[in-house]
Tab-separated table of C-alpha atoms and ligand atoms in Angstrom:
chain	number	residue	atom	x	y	z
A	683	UNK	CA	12.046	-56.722	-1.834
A	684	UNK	CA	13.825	-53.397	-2.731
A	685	UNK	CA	12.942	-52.064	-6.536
A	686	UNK	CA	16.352	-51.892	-7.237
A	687	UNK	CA	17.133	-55.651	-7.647
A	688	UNK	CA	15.256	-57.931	-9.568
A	689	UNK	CA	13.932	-61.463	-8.294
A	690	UNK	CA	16.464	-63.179	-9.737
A	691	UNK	CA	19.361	-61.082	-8.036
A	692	UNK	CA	17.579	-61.141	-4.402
A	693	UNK	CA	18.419	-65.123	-4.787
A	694	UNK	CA	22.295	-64.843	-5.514
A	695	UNK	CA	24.992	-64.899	-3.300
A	696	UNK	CA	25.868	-61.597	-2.381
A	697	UNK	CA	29.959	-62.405	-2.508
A	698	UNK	CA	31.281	-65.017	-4.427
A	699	UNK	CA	31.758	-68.850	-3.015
A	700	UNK	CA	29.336	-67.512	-0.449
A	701	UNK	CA	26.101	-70.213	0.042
A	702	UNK	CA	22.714	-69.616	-2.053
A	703	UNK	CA	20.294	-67.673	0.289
A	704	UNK	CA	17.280	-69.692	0.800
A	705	UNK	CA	13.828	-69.376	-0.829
A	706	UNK	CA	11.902	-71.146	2.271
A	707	UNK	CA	12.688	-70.180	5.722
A	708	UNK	CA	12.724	-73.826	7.233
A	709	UNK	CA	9.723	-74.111	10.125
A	710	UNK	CA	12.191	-75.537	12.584
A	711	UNK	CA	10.153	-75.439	15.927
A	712	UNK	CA	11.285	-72.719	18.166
A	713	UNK	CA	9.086	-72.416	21.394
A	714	UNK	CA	11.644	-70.903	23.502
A	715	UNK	CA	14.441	-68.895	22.515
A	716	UNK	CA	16.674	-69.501	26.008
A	717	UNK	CA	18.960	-67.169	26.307
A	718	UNK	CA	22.433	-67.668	28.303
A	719	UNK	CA	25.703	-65.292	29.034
A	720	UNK	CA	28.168	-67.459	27.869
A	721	UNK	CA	30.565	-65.098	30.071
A	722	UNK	CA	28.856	-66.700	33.052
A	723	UNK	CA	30.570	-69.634	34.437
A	724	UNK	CA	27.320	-70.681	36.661
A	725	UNK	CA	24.948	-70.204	33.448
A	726	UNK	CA	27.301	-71.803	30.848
A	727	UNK	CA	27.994	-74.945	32.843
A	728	UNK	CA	23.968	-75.473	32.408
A	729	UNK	CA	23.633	-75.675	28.979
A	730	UNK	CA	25.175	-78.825	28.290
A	731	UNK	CA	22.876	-80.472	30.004
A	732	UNK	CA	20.067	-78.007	27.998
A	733	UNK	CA	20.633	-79.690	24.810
A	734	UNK	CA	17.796	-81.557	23.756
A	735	UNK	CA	14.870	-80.230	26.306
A	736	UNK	CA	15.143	-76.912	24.681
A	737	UNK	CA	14.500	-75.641	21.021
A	738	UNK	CA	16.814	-72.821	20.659
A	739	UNK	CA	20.369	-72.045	23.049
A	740	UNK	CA	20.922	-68.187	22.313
A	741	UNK	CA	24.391	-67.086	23.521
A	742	UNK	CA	23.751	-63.427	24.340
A	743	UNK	CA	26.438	-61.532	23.332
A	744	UNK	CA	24.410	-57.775	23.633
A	745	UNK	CA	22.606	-56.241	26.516
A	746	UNK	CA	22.896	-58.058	30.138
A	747	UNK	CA	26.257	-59.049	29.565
A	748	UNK	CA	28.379	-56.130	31.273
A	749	UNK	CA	30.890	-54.356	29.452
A	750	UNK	CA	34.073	-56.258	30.706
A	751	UNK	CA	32.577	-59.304	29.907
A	752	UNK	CA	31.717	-58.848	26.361
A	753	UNK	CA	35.134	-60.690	24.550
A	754	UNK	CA	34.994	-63.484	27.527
A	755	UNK	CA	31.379	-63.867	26.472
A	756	UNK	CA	32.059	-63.823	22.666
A	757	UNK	CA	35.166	-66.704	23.589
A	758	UNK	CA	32.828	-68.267	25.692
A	759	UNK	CA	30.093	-69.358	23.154
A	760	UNK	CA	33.043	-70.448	20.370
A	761	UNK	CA	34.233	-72.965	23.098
A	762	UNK	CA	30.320	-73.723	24.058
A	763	UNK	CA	29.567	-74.183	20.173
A	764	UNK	CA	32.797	-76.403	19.441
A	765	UNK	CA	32.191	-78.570	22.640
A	766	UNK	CA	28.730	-79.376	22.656
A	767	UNK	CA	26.986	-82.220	20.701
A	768	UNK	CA	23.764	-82.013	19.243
A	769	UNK	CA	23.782	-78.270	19.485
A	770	UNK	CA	23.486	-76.507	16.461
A	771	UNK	CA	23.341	-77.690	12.812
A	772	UNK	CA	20.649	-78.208	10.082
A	773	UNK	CA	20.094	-81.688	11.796
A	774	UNK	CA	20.032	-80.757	15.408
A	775	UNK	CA	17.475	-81.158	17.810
A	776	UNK	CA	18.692	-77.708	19.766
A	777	UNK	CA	19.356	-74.883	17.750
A	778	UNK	CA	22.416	-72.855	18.407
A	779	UNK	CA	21.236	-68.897	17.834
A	780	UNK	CA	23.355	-65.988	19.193
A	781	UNK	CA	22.216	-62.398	19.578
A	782	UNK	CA	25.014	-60.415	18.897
A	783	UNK	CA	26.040	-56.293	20.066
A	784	UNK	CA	24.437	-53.776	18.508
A	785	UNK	CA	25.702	-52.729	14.637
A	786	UNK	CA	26.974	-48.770	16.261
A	787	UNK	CA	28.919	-50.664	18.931
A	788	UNK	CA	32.033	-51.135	19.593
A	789	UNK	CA	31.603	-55.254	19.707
A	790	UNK	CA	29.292	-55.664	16.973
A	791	UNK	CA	32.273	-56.260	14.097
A	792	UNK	CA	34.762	-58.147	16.435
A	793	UNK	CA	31.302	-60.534	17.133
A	794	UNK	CA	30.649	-61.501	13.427
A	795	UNK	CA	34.273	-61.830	12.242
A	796	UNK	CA	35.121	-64.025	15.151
A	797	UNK	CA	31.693	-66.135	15.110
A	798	UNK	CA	31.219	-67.006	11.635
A	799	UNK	CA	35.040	-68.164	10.750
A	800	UNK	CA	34.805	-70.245	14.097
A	801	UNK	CA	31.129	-71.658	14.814
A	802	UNK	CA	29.368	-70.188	11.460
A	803	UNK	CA	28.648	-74.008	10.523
A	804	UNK	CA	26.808	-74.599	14.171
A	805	UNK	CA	25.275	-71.198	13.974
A	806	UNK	CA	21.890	-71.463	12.839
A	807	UNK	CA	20.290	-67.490	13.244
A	808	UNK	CA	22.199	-64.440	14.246
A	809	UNK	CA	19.868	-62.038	16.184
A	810	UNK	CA	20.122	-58.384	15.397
A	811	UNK	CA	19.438	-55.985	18.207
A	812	UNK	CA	17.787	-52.261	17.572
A	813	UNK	CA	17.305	-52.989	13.775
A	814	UNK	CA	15.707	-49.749	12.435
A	815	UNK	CA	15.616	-50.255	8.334
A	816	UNK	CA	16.208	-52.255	6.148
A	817	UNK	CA	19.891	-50.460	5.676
A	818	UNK	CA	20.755	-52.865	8.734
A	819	UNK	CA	20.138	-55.747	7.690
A	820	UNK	CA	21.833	-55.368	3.957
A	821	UNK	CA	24.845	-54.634	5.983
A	822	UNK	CA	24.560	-57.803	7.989
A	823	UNK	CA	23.936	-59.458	4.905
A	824	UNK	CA	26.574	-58.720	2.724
A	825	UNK	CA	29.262	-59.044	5.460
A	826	UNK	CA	27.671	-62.483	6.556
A	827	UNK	CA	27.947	-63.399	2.258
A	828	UNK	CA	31.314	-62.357	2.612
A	829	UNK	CA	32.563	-64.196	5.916
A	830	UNK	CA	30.521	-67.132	4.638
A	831	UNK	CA	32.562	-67.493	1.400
A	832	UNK	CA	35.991	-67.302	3.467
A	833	UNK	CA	34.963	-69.674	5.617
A	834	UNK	CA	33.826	-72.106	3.436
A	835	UNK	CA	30.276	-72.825	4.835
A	836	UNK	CA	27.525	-74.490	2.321
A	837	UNK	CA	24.671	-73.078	4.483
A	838	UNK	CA	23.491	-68.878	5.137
A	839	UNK	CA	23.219	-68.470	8.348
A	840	UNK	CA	20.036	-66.835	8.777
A	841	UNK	CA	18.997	-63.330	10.330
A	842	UNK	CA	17.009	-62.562	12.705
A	843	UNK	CA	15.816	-58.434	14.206
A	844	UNK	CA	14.838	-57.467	17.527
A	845	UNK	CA	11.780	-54.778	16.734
A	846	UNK	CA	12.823	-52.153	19.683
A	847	UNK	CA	12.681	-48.938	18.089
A	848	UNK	CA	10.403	-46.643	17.001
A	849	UNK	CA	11.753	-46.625	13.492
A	850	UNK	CA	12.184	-50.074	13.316
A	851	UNK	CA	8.349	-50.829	13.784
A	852	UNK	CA	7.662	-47.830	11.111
A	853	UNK	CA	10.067	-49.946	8.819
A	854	UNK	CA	8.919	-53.438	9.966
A	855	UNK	CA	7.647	-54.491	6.468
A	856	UNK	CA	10.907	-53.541	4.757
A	857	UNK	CA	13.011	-54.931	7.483
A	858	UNK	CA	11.476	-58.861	7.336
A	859	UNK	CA	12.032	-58.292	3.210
A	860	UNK	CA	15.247	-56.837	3.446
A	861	UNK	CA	17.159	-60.292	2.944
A	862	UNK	CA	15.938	-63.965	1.775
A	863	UNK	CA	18.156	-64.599	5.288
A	864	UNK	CA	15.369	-62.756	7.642
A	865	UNK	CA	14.463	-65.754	9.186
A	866	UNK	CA	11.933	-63.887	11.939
A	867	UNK	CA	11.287	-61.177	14.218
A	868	UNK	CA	10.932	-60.485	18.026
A	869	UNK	CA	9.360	-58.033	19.588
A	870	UNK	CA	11.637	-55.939	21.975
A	871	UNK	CA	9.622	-54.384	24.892
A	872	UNK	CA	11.919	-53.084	27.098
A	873	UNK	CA	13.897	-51.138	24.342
A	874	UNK	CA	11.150	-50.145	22.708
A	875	UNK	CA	9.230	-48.522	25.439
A	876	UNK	CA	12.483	-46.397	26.338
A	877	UNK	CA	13.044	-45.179	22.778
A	878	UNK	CA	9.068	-44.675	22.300
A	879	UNK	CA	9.154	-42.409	25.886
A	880	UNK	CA	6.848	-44.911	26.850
A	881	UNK	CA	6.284	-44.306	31.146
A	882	UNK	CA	7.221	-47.569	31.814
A	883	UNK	CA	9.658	-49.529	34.042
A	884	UNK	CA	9.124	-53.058	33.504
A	885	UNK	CA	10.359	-55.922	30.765
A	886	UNK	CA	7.501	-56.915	29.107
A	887	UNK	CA	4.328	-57.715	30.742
A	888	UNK	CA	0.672	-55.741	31.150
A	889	UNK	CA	0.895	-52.224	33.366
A	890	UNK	CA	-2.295	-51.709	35.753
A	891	UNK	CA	-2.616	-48.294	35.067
A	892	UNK	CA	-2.979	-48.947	31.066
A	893	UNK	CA	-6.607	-50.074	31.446
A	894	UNK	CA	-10.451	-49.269	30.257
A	895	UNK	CA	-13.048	-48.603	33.074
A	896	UNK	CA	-16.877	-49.600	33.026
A	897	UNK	CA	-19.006	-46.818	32.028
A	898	UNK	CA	-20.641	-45.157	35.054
A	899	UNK	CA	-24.109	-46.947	35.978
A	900	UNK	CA	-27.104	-44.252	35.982
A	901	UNK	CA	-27.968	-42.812	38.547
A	902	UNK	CA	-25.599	-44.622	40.834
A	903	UNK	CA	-22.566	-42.527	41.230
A	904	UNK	CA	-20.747	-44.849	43.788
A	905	UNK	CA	-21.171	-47.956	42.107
A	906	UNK	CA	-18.527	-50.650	41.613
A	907	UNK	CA	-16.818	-50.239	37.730
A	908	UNK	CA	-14.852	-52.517	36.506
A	909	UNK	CA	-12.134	-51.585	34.938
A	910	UNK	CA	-10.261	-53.830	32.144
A	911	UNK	CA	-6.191	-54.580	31.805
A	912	UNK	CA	-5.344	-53.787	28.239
A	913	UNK	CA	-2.263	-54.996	26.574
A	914	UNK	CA	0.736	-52.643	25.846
A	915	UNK	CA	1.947	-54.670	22.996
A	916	UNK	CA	-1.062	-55.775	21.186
A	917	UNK	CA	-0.258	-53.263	18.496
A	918	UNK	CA	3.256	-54.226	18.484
A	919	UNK	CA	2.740	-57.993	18.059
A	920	UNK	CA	-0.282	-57.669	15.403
A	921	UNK	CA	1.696	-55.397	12.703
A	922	UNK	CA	4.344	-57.871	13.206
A	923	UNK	CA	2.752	-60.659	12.959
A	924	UNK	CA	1.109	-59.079	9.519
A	925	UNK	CA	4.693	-58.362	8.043
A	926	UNK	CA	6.261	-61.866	9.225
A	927	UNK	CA	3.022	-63.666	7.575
A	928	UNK	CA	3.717	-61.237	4.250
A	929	UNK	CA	7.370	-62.571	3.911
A	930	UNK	CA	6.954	-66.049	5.113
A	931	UNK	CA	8.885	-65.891	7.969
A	932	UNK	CA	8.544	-65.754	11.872
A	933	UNK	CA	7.209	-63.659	14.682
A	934	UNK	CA	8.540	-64.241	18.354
A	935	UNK	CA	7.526	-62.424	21.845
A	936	UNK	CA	10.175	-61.494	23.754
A	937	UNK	CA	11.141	-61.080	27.426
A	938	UNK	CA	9.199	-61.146	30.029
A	939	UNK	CA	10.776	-60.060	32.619
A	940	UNK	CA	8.985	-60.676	35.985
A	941	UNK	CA	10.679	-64.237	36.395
A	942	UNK	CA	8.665	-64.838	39.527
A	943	UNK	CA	5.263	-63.988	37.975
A	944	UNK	CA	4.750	-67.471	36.149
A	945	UNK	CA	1.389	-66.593	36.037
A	946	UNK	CA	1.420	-63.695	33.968
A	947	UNK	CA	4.357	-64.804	32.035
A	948	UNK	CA	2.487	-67.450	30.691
A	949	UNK	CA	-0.720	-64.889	29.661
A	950	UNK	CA	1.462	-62.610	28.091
A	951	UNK	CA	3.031	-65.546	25.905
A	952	UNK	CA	-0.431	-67.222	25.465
A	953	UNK	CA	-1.307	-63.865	23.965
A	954	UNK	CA	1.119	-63.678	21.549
A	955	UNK	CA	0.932	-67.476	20.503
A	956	UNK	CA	-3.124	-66.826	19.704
A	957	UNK	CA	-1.911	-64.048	17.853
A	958	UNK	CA	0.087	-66.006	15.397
A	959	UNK	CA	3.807	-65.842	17.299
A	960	UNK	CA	5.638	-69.273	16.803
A	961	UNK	CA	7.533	-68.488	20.390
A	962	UNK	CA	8.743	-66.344	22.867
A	963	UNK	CA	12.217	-65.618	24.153
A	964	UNK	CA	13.129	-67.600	27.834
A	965	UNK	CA	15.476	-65.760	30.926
A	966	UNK	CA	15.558	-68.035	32.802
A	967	UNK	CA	15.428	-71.787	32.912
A	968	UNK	CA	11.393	-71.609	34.769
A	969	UNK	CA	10.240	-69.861	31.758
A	970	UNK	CA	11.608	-72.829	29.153
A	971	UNK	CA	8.814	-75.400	30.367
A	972	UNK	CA	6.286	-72.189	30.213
A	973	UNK	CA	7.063	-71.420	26.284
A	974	UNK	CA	6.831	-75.146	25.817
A	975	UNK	CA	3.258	-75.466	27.186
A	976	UNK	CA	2.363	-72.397	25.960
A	977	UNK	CA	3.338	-72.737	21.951
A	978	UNK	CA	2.293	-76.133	21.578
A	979	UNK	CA	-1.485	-76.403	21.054
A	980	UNK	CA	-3.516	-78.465	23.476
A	981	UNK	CA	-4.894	-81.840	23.039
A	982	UNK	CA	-8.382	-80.299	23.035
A	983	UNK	CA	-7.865	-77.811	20.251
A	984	UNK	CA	-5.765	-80.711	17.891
A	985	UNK	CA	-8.525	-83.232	18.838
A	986	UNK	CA	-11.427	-80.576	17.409
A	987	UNK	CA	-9.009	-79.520	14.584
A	988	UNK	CA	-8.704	-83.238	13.747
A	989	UNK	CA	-12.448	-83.554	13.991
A	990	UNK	CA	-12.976	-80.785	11.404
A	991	UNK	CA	-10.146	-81.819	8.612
A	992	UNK	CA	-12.068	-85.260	8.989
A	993	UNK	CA	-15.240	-83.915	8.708
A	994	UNK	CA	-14.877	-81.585	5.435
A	995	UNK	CA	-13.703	-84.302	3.674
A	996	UNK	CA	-12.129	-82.627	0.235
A	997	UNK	CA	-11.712	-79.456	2.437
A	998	UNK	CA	-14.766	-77.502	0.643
A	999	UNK	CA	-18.359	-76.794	1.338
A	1000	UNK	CA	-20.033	-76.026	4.867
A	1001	UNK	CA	-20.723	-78.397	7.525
A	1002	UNK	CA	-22.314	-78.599	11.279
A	1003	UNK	CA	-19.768	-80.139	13.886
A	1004	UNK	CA	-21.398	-79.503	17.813
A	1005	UNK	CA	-23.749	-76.818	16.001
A	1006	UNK	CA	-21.123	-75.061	14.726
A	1007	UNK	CA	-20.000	-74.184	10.922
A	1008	UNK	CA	-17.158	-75.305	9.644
A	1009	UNK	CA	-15.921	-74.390	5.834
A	1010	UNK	CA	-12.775	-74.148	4.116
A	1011	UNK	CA	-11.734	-70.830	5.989
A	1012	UNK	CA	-11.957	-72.946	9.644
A	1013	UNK	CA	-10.753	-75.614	7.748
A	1014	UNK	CA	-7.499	-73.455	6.805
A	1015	UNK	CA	-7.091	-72.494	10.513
A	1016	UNK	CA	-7.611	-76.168	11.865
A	1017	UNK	CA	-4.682	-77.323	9.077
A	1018	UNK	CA	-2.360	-74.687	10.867
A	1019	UNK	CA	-2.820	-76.276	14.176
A	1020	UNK	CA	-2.839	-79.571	13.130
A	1021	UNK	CA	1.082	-79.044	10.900
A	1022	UNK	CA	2.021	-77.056	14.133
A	1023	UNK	CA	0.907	-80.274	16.089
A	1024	UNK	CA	2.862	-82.699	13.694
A	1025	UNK	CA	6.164	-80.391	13.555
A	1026	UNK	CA	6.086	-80.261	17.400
A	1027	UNK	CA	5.760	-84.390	17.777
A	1028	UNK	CA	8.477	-85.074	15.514
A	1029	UNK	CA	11.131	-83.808	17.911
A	1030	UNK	CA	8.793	-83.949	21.277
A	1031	UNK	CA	8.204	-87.557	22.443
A	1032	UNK	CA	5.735	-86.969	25.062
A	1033	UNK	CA	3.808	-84.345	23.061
A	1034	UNK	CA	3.908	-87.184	20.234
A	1035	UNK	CA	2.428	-89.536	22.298
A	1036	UNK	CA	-0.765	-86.958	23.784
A	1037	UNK	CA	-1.604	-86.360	20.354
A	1038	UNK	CA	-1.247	-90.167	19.154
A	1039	UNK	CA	-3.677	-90.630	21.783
A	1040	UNK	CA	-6.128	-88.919	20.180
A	1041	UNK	CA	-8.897	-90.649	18.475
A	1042	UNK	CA	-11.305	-89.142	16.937
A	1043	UNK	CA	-15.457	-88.969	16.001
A	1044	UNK	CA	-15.222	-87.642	12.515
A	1045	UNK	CA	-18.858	-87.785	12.188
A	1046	UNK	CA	-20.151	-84.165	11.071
A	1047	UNK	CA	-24.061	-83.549	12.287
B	1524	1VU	C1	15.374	-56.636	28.810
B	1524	1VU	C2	15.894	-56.748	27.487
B	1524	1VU	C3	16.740	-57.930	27.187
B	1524	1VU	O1	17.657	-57.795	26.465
B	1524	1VU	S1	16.307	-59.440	27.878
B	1524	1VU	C4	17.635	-60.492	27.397
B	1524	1VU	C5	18.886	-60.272	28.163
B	1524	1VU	N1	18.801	-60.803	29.534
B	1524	1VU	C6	19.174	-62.029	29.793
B	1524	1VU	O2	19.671	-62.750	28.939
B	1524	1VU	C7	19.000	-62.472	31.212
B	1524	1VU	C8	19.324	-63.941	31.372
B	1524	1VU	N2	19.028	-64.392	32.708
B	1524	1VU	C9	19.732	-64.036	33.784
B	1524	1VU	O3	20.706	-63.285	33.700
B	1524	1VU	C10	19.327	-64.649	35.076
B	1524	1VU	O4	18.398	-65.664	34.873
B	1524	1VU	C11	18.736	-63.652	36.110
B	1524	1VU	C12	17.450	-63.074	35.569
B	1524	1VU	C13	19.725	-62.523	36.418
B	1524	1VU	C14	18.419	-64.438	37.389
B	1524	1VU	O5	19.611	-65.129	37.742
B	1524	1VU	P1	19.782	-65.785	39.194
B	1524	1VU	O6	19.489	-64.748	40.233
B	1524	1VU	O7	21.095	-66.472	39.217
B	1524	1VU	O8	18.581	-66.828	39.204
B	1524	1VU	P2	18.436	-68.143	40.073
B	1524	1VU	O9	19.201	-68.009	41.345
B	1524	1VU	O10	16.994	-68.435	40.168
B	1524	1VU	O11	19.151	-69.228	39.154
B	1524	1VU	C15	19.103	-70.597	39.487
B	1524	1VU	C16	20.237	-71.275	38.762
B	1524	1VU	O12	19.994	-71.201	37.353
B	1524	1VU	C17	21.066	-70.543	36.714
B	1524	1VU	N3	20.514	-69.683	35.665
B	1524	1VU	C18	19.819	-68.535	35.821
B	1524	1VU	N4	19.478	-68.049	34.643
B	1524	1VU	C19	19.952	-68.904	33.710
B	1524	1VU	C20	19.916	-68.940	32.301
B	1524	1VU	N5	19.338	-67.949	31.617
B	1524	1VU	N6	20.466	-69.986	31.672
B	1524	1VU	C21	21.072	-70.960	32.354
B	1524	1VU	N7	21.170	-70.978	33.703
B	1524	1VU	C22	20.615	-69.968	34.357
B	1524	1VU	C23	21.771	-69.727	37.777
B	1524	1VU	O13	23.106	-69.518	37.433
B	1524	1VU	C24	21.609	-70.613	38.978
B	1524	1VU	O14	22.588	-71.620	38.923
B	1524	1VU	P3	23.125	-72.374	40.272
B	1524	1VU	O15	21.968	-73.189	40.758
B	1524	1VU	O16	23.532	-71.292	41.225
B	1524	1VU	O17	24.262	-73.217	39.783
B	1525	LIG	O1	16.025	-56.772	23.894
B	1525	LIG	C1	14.928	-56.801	24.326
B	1525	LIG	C2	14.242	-55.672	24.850
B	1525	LIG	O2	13.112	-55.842	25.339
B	1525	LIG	O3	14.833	-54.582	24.807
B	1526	MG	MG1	16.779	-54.759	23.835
């Protein structure tokens, strides 16, 4: 929160009429972030038929939609929003999330006075590209209070940054308590290795040459080492994870993208979902059932999790489950899993029924 305002001012409408900013960021599940060009005829006739197998629809209004296209794309999500059911909305089972131009752009301006009079009450999260302080997002903020309060919406629509600069991941705790509105982070690879000089070429992903080799073995100068992949964003994801965790609000991979590599798409989110990440941003429609899988936890680890909330009974002390200890710390980290699990069933029918299925020993030994 910045020292200049006081508690009570951080939760006030920052124009008048404009909604009350929230004081909980809702935990509305959000394993893939699909993104679509809504100036695509092809890609927009898909989503339609989207609604419902997919948390999150993000028009993308920003980078991969050319130049030319950028008004037919902004026109192009209004008529998506208006004519779509169930997409959108504090009730809906797809979120509606658009990730609009950059703030020094010419589009950026034209994108948030157009959306917000016309879809603002479908919108659910604006994403803001290239954030680098938390001078961005008060802008966004004020001129969202302000649009809101012309409109006539009862709801903010919430905020979320892109971290893809080098200055944005200095900033990163300031930017995710900029605004009661920051409702989560992603991390932007591709961006952010260009602006950190990086020697990179790829979106996302490992790079073979950013690895740890065996130590030499004595005396045996030809021997086999092994050498060890290391991640390029493990840095990235962990000090965002810490400042999303410090302001109650949520971290996100982002793309990955080798679309034909399932393989390693799925490590890389796996990765960031053991980290902490709630989900991961999808390119193309293959990657949707990927996030799924990926950021909903297994039937094995909600089965043990189950086992241990039985087995600590109050939730303190120390106990033995399959000669392991359990206390109130694994306890904690069980609880997470298990919420996770119930969030998840509550708008996933089949997950639902795999973890109804599970029945459980709650015997400790
Ligand atoms: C790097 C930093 C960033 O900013 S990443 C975020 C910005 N980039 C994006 O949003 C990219 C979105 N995805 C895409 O543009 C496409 O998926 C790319 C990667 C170009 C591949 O497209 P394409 O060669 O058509 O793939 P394909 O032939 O396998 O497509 C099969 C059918 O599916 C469609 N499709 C493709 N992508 C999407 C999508 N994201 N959402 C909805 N539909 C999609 C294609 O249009 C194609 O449809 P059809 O079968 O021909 O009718
Ligand atoms: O916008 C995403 C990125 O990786 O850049
Ligand atoms: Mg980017």
């Amino acid at each position: 929160m910045p020292s200049s305002k006081s508690p009570k001012d951080f939760f006030r409408p920052l124009a008048v009429g404009a909604p009350t900013p929230p004081t909980e960021i809702p935990a509305r599940p959000s394993r893939a972030i699909h993104f679509f060009d809504p100036s695509n005829e092809k890609m927009a006739a898909k989503i339609p038929q989207m609604v419902g197998s997919v948390d999150v629809l993000l028009g993308n209004l920003e980078d991969a939609v050319k130049a030319d296209n950028k008004e037919a794309a902004r026109e192009g999500l209004v008529t998506i929003a208006s004519e779509t059911d169930g997409l959108g909305g504090p009730d809906a089972k797809t979120q509606l999330w658009t990730r609009v131009n950059s703030l020094d752009s010419p589009w950026a301006l034209d994108d948030l006075t157009r959306l917000v009079p016309a879809i603002g009450h479908k919108l659910d999260v604006i994403m803001v590209p290239k954030v680098q302080g938390a001078e961005d997002i008060h802008y966004v903020d004020r001129l969202l209070a302000q649009l809101e309060a012309k409109a006539g919406l009862d709801r903010p629509i919430l905020v979320h940054a892109i971290l893809e600069t080098a200055r944005g991941v200095a900033n990163v705790e300031e930017i995710c308590g900029a605004s009661p509105r920051m409702q989560g982070l992603s991390l932007g690879p591709a961006d952010l290795a260009a602006d950190r000089r990086m020697k990179t070429t790829r979106v996302g992903g490992g790079h073979p040459g950013y690895l740890v080799r065996q130590d030499p073995v004595a005396e045996q100068p030809d021997a086999h080492r092994a050498i060890f992949q290391q991640d390029l964003w493990h840095y990235t994801i962990a000090r965002m994870v810490d400042a999303c965790a410090t302001h109650g609000i949520y971290p996100y991979y982002g793309p990955f993208g080798d679309i034909a590599d399932v393989v390693a798409c799925e490590d890389q989110f796996r990765n960031a979902f053991l980290l902490g990440c709630v989900g991961t941003w999808s390119l193309h429609p293959k990657q949707i059932a990927i996030a799924n899988k990926v950021f909903s936890p297994s039937v094995e680890d909600i089965t043990h999790a189950r086992r241990v909330v039985a087995a600590m009974g109050d939730g303190t002390g120390a106990v033995m489950l399959d000669g392991k200890m359990e206390d109130d710390a694994s306890l904690k980290q069980c609880l997470v899993m298990v919420e996770l699990a119930e969030q998840l069933a509550a708008i996933d029918p089949e997950l639902k029924k795999q973890y109804d299925a599970i029945s459980i020993d709650s015997e400790a030994n």
